[in-house]
Structure formats: structure tokens, C-alpha cells
Amino acid sequence: MSKLERNSCIELASVTISVPIFTLMMHYIARENAKGLVFILITVVIVGITLFACTLAEKKVIERYDEREKKIKFKTFRWSAYVFVGYVMLMSFGAFFTVGGAGTIEVVHLPIFFVVGCFIAQLAQTAMTIILCNTGADDE
Amino acid sequence: MSSGEILNNIRRLRFNNGEMTQEQLAGKCSVTRQTIIAIEKGNYSPSLTLAFKIAKAFGVGVEDVFEFMD
């Protein structure tokens, strides 16, 4: 297993672990009926720091890749973005047309819906990385 | 030699340079062995910088390592 494949699997494991943690946190703050500017600020600070730390870590990892690995990385990232957009479209319109415009989807499900989308996108990225690394079909 | 638009002589040049391993060549060019394998098989076209690094590792010109076929 190459460095790129290994790192991609680690990323998938991290996202997989974060989904139930996030769901539990959502369950807690939904029970507390969290709303208003204070809760928004707390969320923005926590998410902001986490994203900043993850971006820095990811940047350091990418700097260690060679040019071919970087190409694979960006190609798989692009594909995961397509998967994420496809998932959002499918779930949004799917929910609309199955539940109906007048139906009720609880607002607490929206953040979980987003995080599950992140997991699916990461799964797609990891799968693509493994496929491209093993087939050598990574040329643009 | 690989098929495609850009052909390369890496395998032959490695052989002529005392059976240089892919790992050794990768080390000289600061890339992974997988990248050298991909280039050698013709699955990946390297950047100009990497092409020059490979040529330098063998002590030859870029045109001796890579050939462009119309």
C-alpha cells in the first residue's frame, strides 16, 4: 500500500469516527434546543478551529507528495466533490418528491444529512485513490 | 518502451547504468517508486522538471530519455 493510499484510508477512518461523534453532539444540542447567536458563535468557533487545523495538516501531507501523487489527490478530490453535489441533489429532490412539499422533515436531520454527505464523499475519494494507485490510470 | 504519444527509454537506461533499480532512480529524482513505474509503463507523463531530473540522473539529455511520436 502506497503512502497516498494509506493516508486516504486514515482520512476515511477519521471521517467515519467523526460521524457518530457529530451525531451524538447533535442529539445533545438538539435536546438543549440550541438556537440563537451564542450557539451560532460557539459552533462557528469550534468548526472554524477544527477546519483550520485539518487544512494545515492536509497541506503538510500534500507537500510531501510527489507530482503524480498530487495529481491523483486533486483528481480524486474533484470526483469526491461531484459525488457530494450528486448526493445533495439526490437527497434534496428525493426527500422533496417522496415526502412531498407539504411534508415535515425535522430540522435536526439537516446537519446529520450534511455530515453523512461528507462521509460518502470521503468514501468515494478513498475508493478512487485506491483504484487509481493500483491501475496506474492516473494520467490526465 | 511504452506505447502512446510519449515513449521512454527508462528501462534501457537503467539497465545501461549498472541495473539501476527503480527505487534508486526514484531517490535521485525525489519521487516515489510508484511514479517511476507509472512513467516507465507509459501510464503517466512527467512534468518538464521531472523529465529533466530523470535525464540528469542518467547523465543524458531529455531527448535520450523521452521521444515524442506524432
PDB file of C-alpha atoms in Angstrom:
ATOM      1  CA  MET A   1       0.000   0.000   0.000  1.00  0.00           C
ATOM      2  CA  SER A   2       1.449   3.354  -1.042  1.00  0.00           C
ATOM      3  CA  LYS A   3       1.715   6.451   1.152  1.00  0.00           C
ATOM      4  CA  LEU A   4      -1.181   8.034  -0.729  1.00  0.00           C
ATOM      5  CA  GLU A   5      -3.475   5.029  -0.254  1.00  0.00           C
ATOM      6  CA  ARG A   6      -2.553   4.754   3.418  1.00  0.00           C
ATOM      7  CA  ASN A   7      -3.261   8.440   4.074  1.00  0.00           C
ATOM      8  CA  SER A   8      -6.553   8.207   2.213  1.00  0.00           C
ATOM      9  CA  CYS A   9      -7.623   5.246   4.376  1.00  0.00           C
ATOM     10  CA  ILE A  10      -6.642   7.211   7.508  1.00  0.00           C
ATOM     11  CA  GLU A  11      -8.786  10.125   6.304  1.00  0.00           C
ATOM     12  CA  LEU A  12     -11.711   7.754   5.732  1.00  0.00           C
ATOM     13  CA  ALA A  13     -11.268   6.283   9.219  1.00  0.00           C
ATOM     14  CA  SER A  14     -11.203   9.802  10.718  1.00  0.00           C
ATOM     15  CA  VAL A  15     -14.394  10.808   8.915  1.00  0.00           C
ATOM     16  CA  THR A  16     -16.043   7.510   9.885  1.00  0.00           C
ATOM     17  CA  ILE A  17     -15.232   8.109  13.554  1.00  0.00           C
ATOM     18  CA  SER A  18     -16.374  11.727  13.406  1.00  0.00           C
ATOM     19  CA  VAL A  19     -19.856  10.882  12.025  1.00  0.00           C
ATOM     20  CA  PRO A  20     -21.194   9.123  15.187  1.00  0.00           C
ATOM     21  CA  ILE A  21     -19.451  11.706  17.415  1.00  0.00           C
ATOM     22  CA  PHE A  22     -21.107  14.512  15.480  1.00  0.00           C
ATOM     23  CA  THR A  23     -24.467  12.704  15.617  1.00  0.00           C
ATOM     24  CA  LEU A  24     -24.198  12.369  19.405  1.00  0.00           C
ATOM     25  CA  MET A  25     -23.294  16.057  19.728  1.00  0.00           C
ATOM     26  CA  MET A  26     -26.247  16.978  17.540  1.00  0.00           C
ATOM     27  CA  HIS A  27     -28.511  14.818  19.692  1.00  0.00           C
ATOM     28  CA  TYR A  28     -27.291  16.690  22.774  1.00  0.00           C
ATOM     29  CA  ILE A  29     -27.629  20.215  21.402  1.00  0.00           C
ATOM     30  CA  ALA A  30     -30.999  19.370  19.867  1.00  0.00           C
ATOM     31  CA  ARG A  31     -32.213  18.235  23.303  1.00  0.00           C
ATOM     32  CA  GLU A  32     -30.944  21.530  24.735  1.00  0.00           C
ATOM     33  CA  ASN A  33     -32.902  23.272  21.960  1.00  0.00           C
ATOM     34  CA  ALA A  34     -29.779  25.220  20.980  1.00  0.00           C
ATOM     35  CA  LYS A  35     -30.584  28.274  18.924  1.00  0.00           C
ATOM     36  CA  GLY A  36     -29.600  31.905  18.761  1.00  0.00           C
ATOM     37  CA  LEU A  37     -26.461  33.948  18.220  1.00  0.00           C
ATOM     38  CA  VAL A  38     -24.452  32.484  21.126  1.00  0.00           C
ATOM     39  CA  PHE A  39     -24.841  28.912  19.876  1.00  0.00           C
ATOM     40  CA  ILE A  40     -24.050  30.013  16.324  1.00  0.00           C
ATOM     41  CA  LEU A  41     -20.848  31.698  17.542  1.00  0.00           C
ATOM     42  CA  ILE A  42     -19.803  28.648  19.598  1.00  0.00           C
ATOM     43  CA  THR A  43     -20.402  26.395  16.573  1.00  0.00           C
ATOM     44  CA  VAL A  44     -18.541  28.736  14.212  1.00  0.00           C
ATOM     45  CA  VAL A  45     -15.529  28.865  16.572  1.00  0.00           C
ATOM     46  CA  ILE A  46     -15.406  25.077  17.097  1.00  0.00           C
ATOM     47  CA  VAL A  47     -15.936  24.245  13.415  1.00  0.00           C
ATOM     48  CA  GLY A  48     -13.563  27.042  12.347  1.00  0.00           C
ATOM     49  CA  ILE A  49     -10.696  25.842  14.564  1.00  0.00           C
ATOM     50  CA  THR A  50     -11.252  22.213  13.510  1.00  0.00           C
ATOM     51  CA  LEU A  51     -11.318  23.095   9.809  1.00  0.00           C
ATOM     52  CA  PHE A  52      -8.244  25.309  10.149  1.00  0.00           C
ATOM     53  CA  ALA A  53      -6.292  22.541  11.926  1.00  0.00           C
ATOM     54  CA  CYS A  54      -7.395  19.942   9.359  1.00  0.00           C
ATOM     55  CA  THR A  55      -6.452  22.241   6.457  1.00  0.00           C
ATOM     56  CA  LEU A  56      -2.978  22.858   7.897  1.00  0.00           C
ATOM     57  CA  ALA A  57      -2.427  19.134   8.490  1.00  0.00           C
ATOM     58  CA  GLU A  58      -3.656  18.286   4.989  1.00  0.00           C
ATOM     59  CA  LYS A  59      -1.368  20.962   3.477  1.00  0.00           C
ATOM     60  CA  LYS A  60       1.655  19.448   5.215  1.00  0.00           C
ATOM     61  CA  VAL A  61       0.728  15.966   3.994  1.00  0.00           C
ATOM     62  CA  ILE A  62       0.232  17.156   0.399  1.00  0.00           C
ATOM     63  CA  GLU A  63       3.631  18.919   0.432  1.00  0.00           C
ATOM     64  CA  ARG A  64       5.274  15.524   0.956  1.00  0.00           C
ATOM     65  CA  TYR A  65       3.649  14.002  -2.138  1.00  0.00           C
ATOM     66  CA  ASP A  66       5.409  13.938  -5.478  1.00  0.00           C
ATOM     67  CA  GLU A  67       3.824  15.416  -8.621  1.00  0.00           C
ATOM     68  CA  ARG A  68       1.979  12.245  -9.668  1.00  0.00           C
ATOM     69  CA  GLU A  69       0.535  11.750  -6.199  1.00  0.00           C
ATOM     70  CA  LYS A  70      -0.579  15.384  -6.114  1.00  0.00           C
ATOM     71  CA  LYS A  71      -2.348  14.884  -9.443  1.00  0.00           C
ATOM     72  CA  ILE A  72      -4.131  11.799  -8.106  1.00  0.00           C
ATOM     73  CA  LYS A  73      -5.041  13.686  -4.947  1.00  0.00           C
ATOM     74  CA  PHE A  74      -6.614  16.598  -6.817  1.00  0.00           C
ATOM     75  CA  LYS A  75      -8.321  14.324  -9.307  1.00  0.00           C
ATOM     76  CA  THR A  76      -9.910  12.246  -6.541  1.00  0.00           C
ATOM     77  CA  PHE A  77     -10.854  15.408  -4.650  1.00  0.00           C
ATOM     78  CA  ARG A  78     -12.650  16.682  -7.747  1.00  0.00           C
ATOM     79  CA  TRP A  79     -14.522  13.391  -8.053  1.00  0.00           C
ATOM     80  CA  SER A  80     -15.487  13.451  -4.392  1.00  0.00           C
ATOM     81  CA  ALA A  81     -16.879  16.966  -4.935  1.00  0.00           C
ATOM     82  CA  TYR A  82     -19.022  15.629  -7.799  1.00  0.00           C
ATOM     83  CA  VAL A  83     -20.232  12.796  -5.557  1.00  0.00           C
ATOM     84  CA  PHE A  84     -21.084  15.263  -2.788  1.00  0.00           C
ATOM     85  CA  VAL A  85     -23.048  17.519  -5.135  1.00  0.00           C
ATOM     86  CA  GLY A  86     -24.831  14.474  -6.579  1.00  0.00           C
ATOM     87  CA  TYR A  87     -25.694  13.269  -3.080  1.00  0.00           C
ATOM     88  CA  VAL A  88     -27.067  16.681  -2.058  1.00  0.00           C
ATOM     89  CA  MET A  89     -29.152  16.882  -5.236  1.00  0.00           C
ATOM     90  CA  LEU A  90     -30.452  13.337  -4.873  1.00  0.00           C
ATOM     91  CA  MET A  91     -31.308  13.687  -1.195  1.00  0.00           C
ATOM     92  CA  SER A  92     -32.836  17.146  -1.552  1.00  0.00           C
ATOM     93  CA  PHE A  93     -35.049  16.387  -4.523  1.00  0.00           C
ATOM     94  CA  GLY A  94     -35.595  12.799  -3.373  1.00  0.00           C
ATOM     95  CA  ALA A  95     -36.859  13.972   0.007  1.00  0.00           C
ATOM     96  CA  PHE A  96     -38.970  16.670  -1.615  1.00  0.00           C
ATOM     97  CA  PHE A  97     -40.698  14.327  -4.002  1.00  0.00           C
ATOM     98  CA  THR A  98     -41.077  11.372  -1.662  1.00  0.00           C
ATOM     99  CA  VAL A  99     -42.131  13.223   1.482  1.00  0.00           C
ATOM    100  CA  GLY A 100     -43.756  15.981  -0.525  1.00  0.00           C
ATOM    101  CA  GLY A 101     -43.520  19.728  -0.323  1.00  0.00           C
ATOM    102  CA  ALA A 102     -46.054  19.851   2.497  1.00  0.00           C
ATOM    103  CA  GLY A 103     -44.385  17.081   4.467  1.00  0.00           C
ATOM    104  CA  THR A 104     -42.303  17.641   7.568  1.00  0.00           C
ATOM    105  CA  ILE A 105     -38.597  16.860   7.722  1.00  0.00           C
ATOM    106  CA  GLU A 106     -37.192  17.679  11.132  1.00  0.00           C
ATOM    107  CA  VAL A 107     -34.568  20.385  11.000  1.00  0.00           C
ATOM    108  CA  VAL A 108     -32.312  18.350  13.335  1.00  0.00           C
ATOM    109  CA  HIS A 109     -31.706  15.952  10.464  1.00  0.00           C
ATOM    110  CA  LEU A 110     -30.129  18.590   8.198  1.00  0.00           C
ATOM    111  CA  PRO A 111     -26.644  18.741   9.826  1.00  0.00           C
ATOM    112  CA  ILE A 112     -26.530  14.923  10.006  1.00  0.00           C
ATOM    113  CA  PHE A 113     -27.557  14.802   6.360  1.00  0.00           C
ATOM    114  CA  PHE A 114     -24.578  17.088   5.619  1.00  0.00           C
ATOM    115  CA  VAL A 115     -22.084  15.012   7.627  1.00  0.00           C
ATOM    116  CA  VAL A 116     -23.242  11.789   6.001  1.00  0.00           C
ATOM    117  CA  GLY A 117     -22.620  13.544   2.675  1.00  0.00           C
ATOM    118  CA  CYS A 118     -19.055  14.284   3.787  1.00  0.00           C
ATOM    119  CA  PHE A 119     -18.608  10.610   4.672  1.00  0.00           C
ATOM    120  CA  ILE A 120     -19.914   9.458   1.279  1.00  0.00           C
ATOM    121  CA  ALA A 121     -17.634  11.970  -0.490  1.00  0.00           C
ATOM    122  CA  GLN A 122     -14.617  10.748   1.510  1.00  0.00           C
ATOM    123  CA  LEU A 123     -15.548   7.138   0.776  1.00  0.00           C
ATOM    124  CA  ALA A 124     -15.642   7.969  -2.937  1.00  0.00           C
ATOM    125  CA  GLN A 125     -12.283   9.755  -2.703  1.00  0.00           C
ATOM    126  CA  THR A 126     -10.618   6.843  -0.910  1.00  0.00           C
ATOM    127  CA  ALA A 127     -12.053   4.315  -3.360  1.00  0.00           C
ATOM    128  CA  MET A 128     -10.885   6.410  -6.325  1.00  0.00           C
ATOM    129  CA  THR A 129      -7.424   6.822  -4.795  1.00  0.00           C
ATOM    130  CA  ILE A 130      -7.034   3.072  -4.317  1.00  0.00           C
ATOM    131  CA  ILE A 131      -8.294   2.374  -7.845  1.00  0.00           C
ATOM    132  CA  LEU A 132      -6.022   4.985  -9.478  1.00  0.00           C
ATOM    133  CA  CYS A 133      -2.967   3.915  -7.480  1.00  0.00           C
ATOM    134  CA  ASN A 134      -3.471   0.288  -8.469  1.00  0.00           C
ATOM    135  CA  THR A 135      -4.400   0.708 -12.112  1.00  0.00           C
ATOM    136  CA  GLY A 136      -1.901   3.454 -12.919  1.00  0.00           C
ATOM    137  CA  ALA A 137      -4.698   5.132 -14.860  1.00  0.00           C
ATOM    138  CA  ASP A 138      -3.900   8.456 -13.311  1.00  0.00           C
ATOM    139  CA  ASP A 139      -2.757  10.286 -16.376  1.00  0.00           C
ATOM    140  CA  GLU A 140      -4.798  13.367 -17.368  1.00  0.00           C
TER     141      GLU A 140
ATOM    142  CA  MET B   1       9.468   1.335 -24.489  1.00  0.00           C
ATOM    143  CA  SER B   2       5.854   2.214 -23.835  1.00  0.00           C
ATOM    144  CA  SER B   3       3.098   2.810 -26.352  1.00  0.00           C
ATOM    145  CA  GLY B   4       1.458   6.188 -26.708  1.00  0.00           C
ATOM    146  CA  GLU B   5       2.489   9.646 -27.725  1.00  0.00           C
ATOM    147  CA  ILE B   6       5.471   9.918 -25.420  1.00  0.00           C
ATOM    148  CA  LEU B   7       7.817   6.959 -25.467  1.00  0.00           C
ATOM    149  CA  ASN B   8      10.576   6.484 -22.956  1.00  0.00           C
ATOM    150  CA  ASN B   9      13.834   4.580 -22.675  1.00  0.00           C
ATOM    151  CA  ILE B  10      13.993   4.454 -18.898  1.00  0.00           C
ATOM    152  CA  ARG B  11      14.150   0.664 -18.680  1.00  0.00           C
ATOM    153  CA  ARG B  12      17.071   0.523 -21.127  1.00  0.00           C
ATOM    154  CA  LEU B  13      18.867   3.441 -19.457  1.00  0.00           C
ATOM    155  CA  ARG B  14      18.512   1.805 -16.047  1.00  0.00           C
ATOM    156  CA  PHE B  15      19.986  -1.362 -17.493  1.00  0.00           C
ATOM    157  CA  ASN B  16      22.887   0.565 -19.036  1.00  0.00           C
ATOM    158  CA  ASN B  17      23.536   2.297 -15.729  1.00  0.00           C
ATOM    159  CA  GLY B  18      24.522  -0.804 -13.826  1.00  0.00           C
ATOM    160  CA  GLU B  19      20.976  -2.182 -13.467  1.00  0.00           C
ATOM    161  CA  MET B  20      19.869   0.854 -11.507  1.00  0.00           C
ATOM    162  CA  THR B  21      16.742  -0.056  -9.559  1.00  0.00           C
ATOM    163  CA  GLN B  22      13.500   1.888  -9.787  1.00  0.00           C
ATOM    164  CA  GLU B  23      13.937   2.707  -6.108  1.00  0.00           C
ATOM    165  CA  GLN B  24      17.372   4.226  -6.738  1.00  0.00           C
ATOM    166  CA  LEU B  25      16.110   6.271  -9.668  1.00  0.00           C
ATOM    167  CA  ALA B  26      13.134   7.418  -7.605  1.00  0.00           C
ATOM    168  CA  GLY B  27      15.512   8.508  -4.843  1.00  0.00           C
ATOM    169  CA  LYS B  28      17.638  10.509  -7.270  1.00  0.00           C
ATOM    170  CA  CYS B  29      14.554  12.265  -8.642  1.00  0.00           C
ATOM    171  CA  SER B  30      12.827  12.758  -5.268  1.00  0.00           C
ATOM    172  CA  VAL B  31       9.688  10.874  -6.288  1.00  0.00           C
ATOM    173  CA  THR B  32       8.143   7.570  -5.256  1.00  0.00           C
ATOM    174  CA  ARG B  33       8.940   4.236  -6.888  1.00  0.00           C
ATOM    175  CA  GLN B  34       5.287   4.034  -7.994  1.00  0.00           C
ATOM    176  CA  THR B  35       5.781   7.217 -10.022  1.00  0.00           C
ATOM    177  CA  ILE B  36       8.828   5.766 -11.789  1.00  0.00           C
ATOM    178  CA  ILE B  37       6.851   2.587 -12.519  1.00  0.00           C
ATOM    179  CA  ALA B  38       3.955   4.645 -13.931  1.00  0.00           C
ATOM    180  CA  ILE B  39       6.326   6.674 -16.147  1.00  0.00           C
ATOM    181  CA  GLU B  40       8.189   3.580 -17.308  1.00  0.00           C
ATOM    182  CA  LYS B  41       4.911   1.858 -18.239  1.00  0.00           C
ATOM    183  CA  GLY B  42       3.743   4.973 -20.082  1.00  0.00           C
ATOM    184  CA  ASN B  43       0.795   5.466 -17.731  1.00  0.00           C
ATOM    185  CA  TYR B  44       1.994   8.865 -16.577  1.00  0.00           C
ATOM    186  CA  SER B  45       3.647  11.718 -18.469  1.00  0.00           C
ATOM    187  CA  PRO B  46       6.030  13.557 -16.139  1.00  0.00           C
ATOM    188  CA  SER B  47       6.371  17.322 -15.858  1.00  0.00           C
ATOM    189  CA  LEU B  48       9.310  19.001 -17.595  1.00  0.00           C
ATOM    190  CA  THR B  49      11.061  19.369 -14.247  1.00  0.00           C
ATOM    191  CA  LEU B  50      10.817  15.659 -13.510  1.00  0.00           C
ATOM    192  CA  ALA B  51      11.799  14.763 -17.079  1.00  0.00           C
ATOM    193  CA  PHE B  52      14.998  16.826 -16.672  1.00  0.00           C
ATOM    194  CA  LYS B  53      15.668  15.243 -13.264  1.00  0.00           C
ATOM    195  CA  ILE B  54      15.380  11.762 -14.782  1.00  0.00           C
ATOM    196  CA  ALA B  55      17.688  12.700 -17.648  1.00  0.00           C
ATOM    197  CA  LYS B  56      20.186  14.188 -15.187  1.00  0.00           C
ATOM    198  CA  ALA B  57      20.090  11.011 -13.101  1.00  0.00           C
ATOM    199  CA  PHE B  58      21.238   9.075 -16.162  1.00  0.00           C
ATOM    200  CA  GLY B  59      23.651  11.788 -17.309  1.00  0.00           C
ATOM    201  CA  VAL B  60      21.959  12.158 -20.694  1.00  0.00           C
ATOM    202  CA  GLY B  61      19.706  14.667 -22.431  1.00  0.00           C
ATOM    203  CA  VAL B  62      15.923  14.672 -22.103  1.00  0.00           C
ATOM    204  CA  GLU B  63      15.538  13.646 -25.749  1.00  0.00           C
ATOM    205  CA  ASP B  64      17.548  10.499 -24.984  1.00  0.00           C
ATOM    206  CA  VAL B  65      15.032   9.520 -22.307  1.00  0.00           C
ATOM    207  CA  PHE B  66      11.780  10.633 -23.905  1.00  0.00           C
ATOM    208  CA  GLU B  67      10.638  10.664 -27.505  1.00  0.00           C
ATOM    209  CA  PHE B  68       7.554  12.346 -28.838  1.00  0.00           C
ATOM    210  CA  MET B  69       5.712  10.392 -31.534  1.00  0.00           C
ATOM    211  CA  ASP B  70       3.215  12.180 -33.802  1.00  0.00           C
TER     212      ASP B  70
END
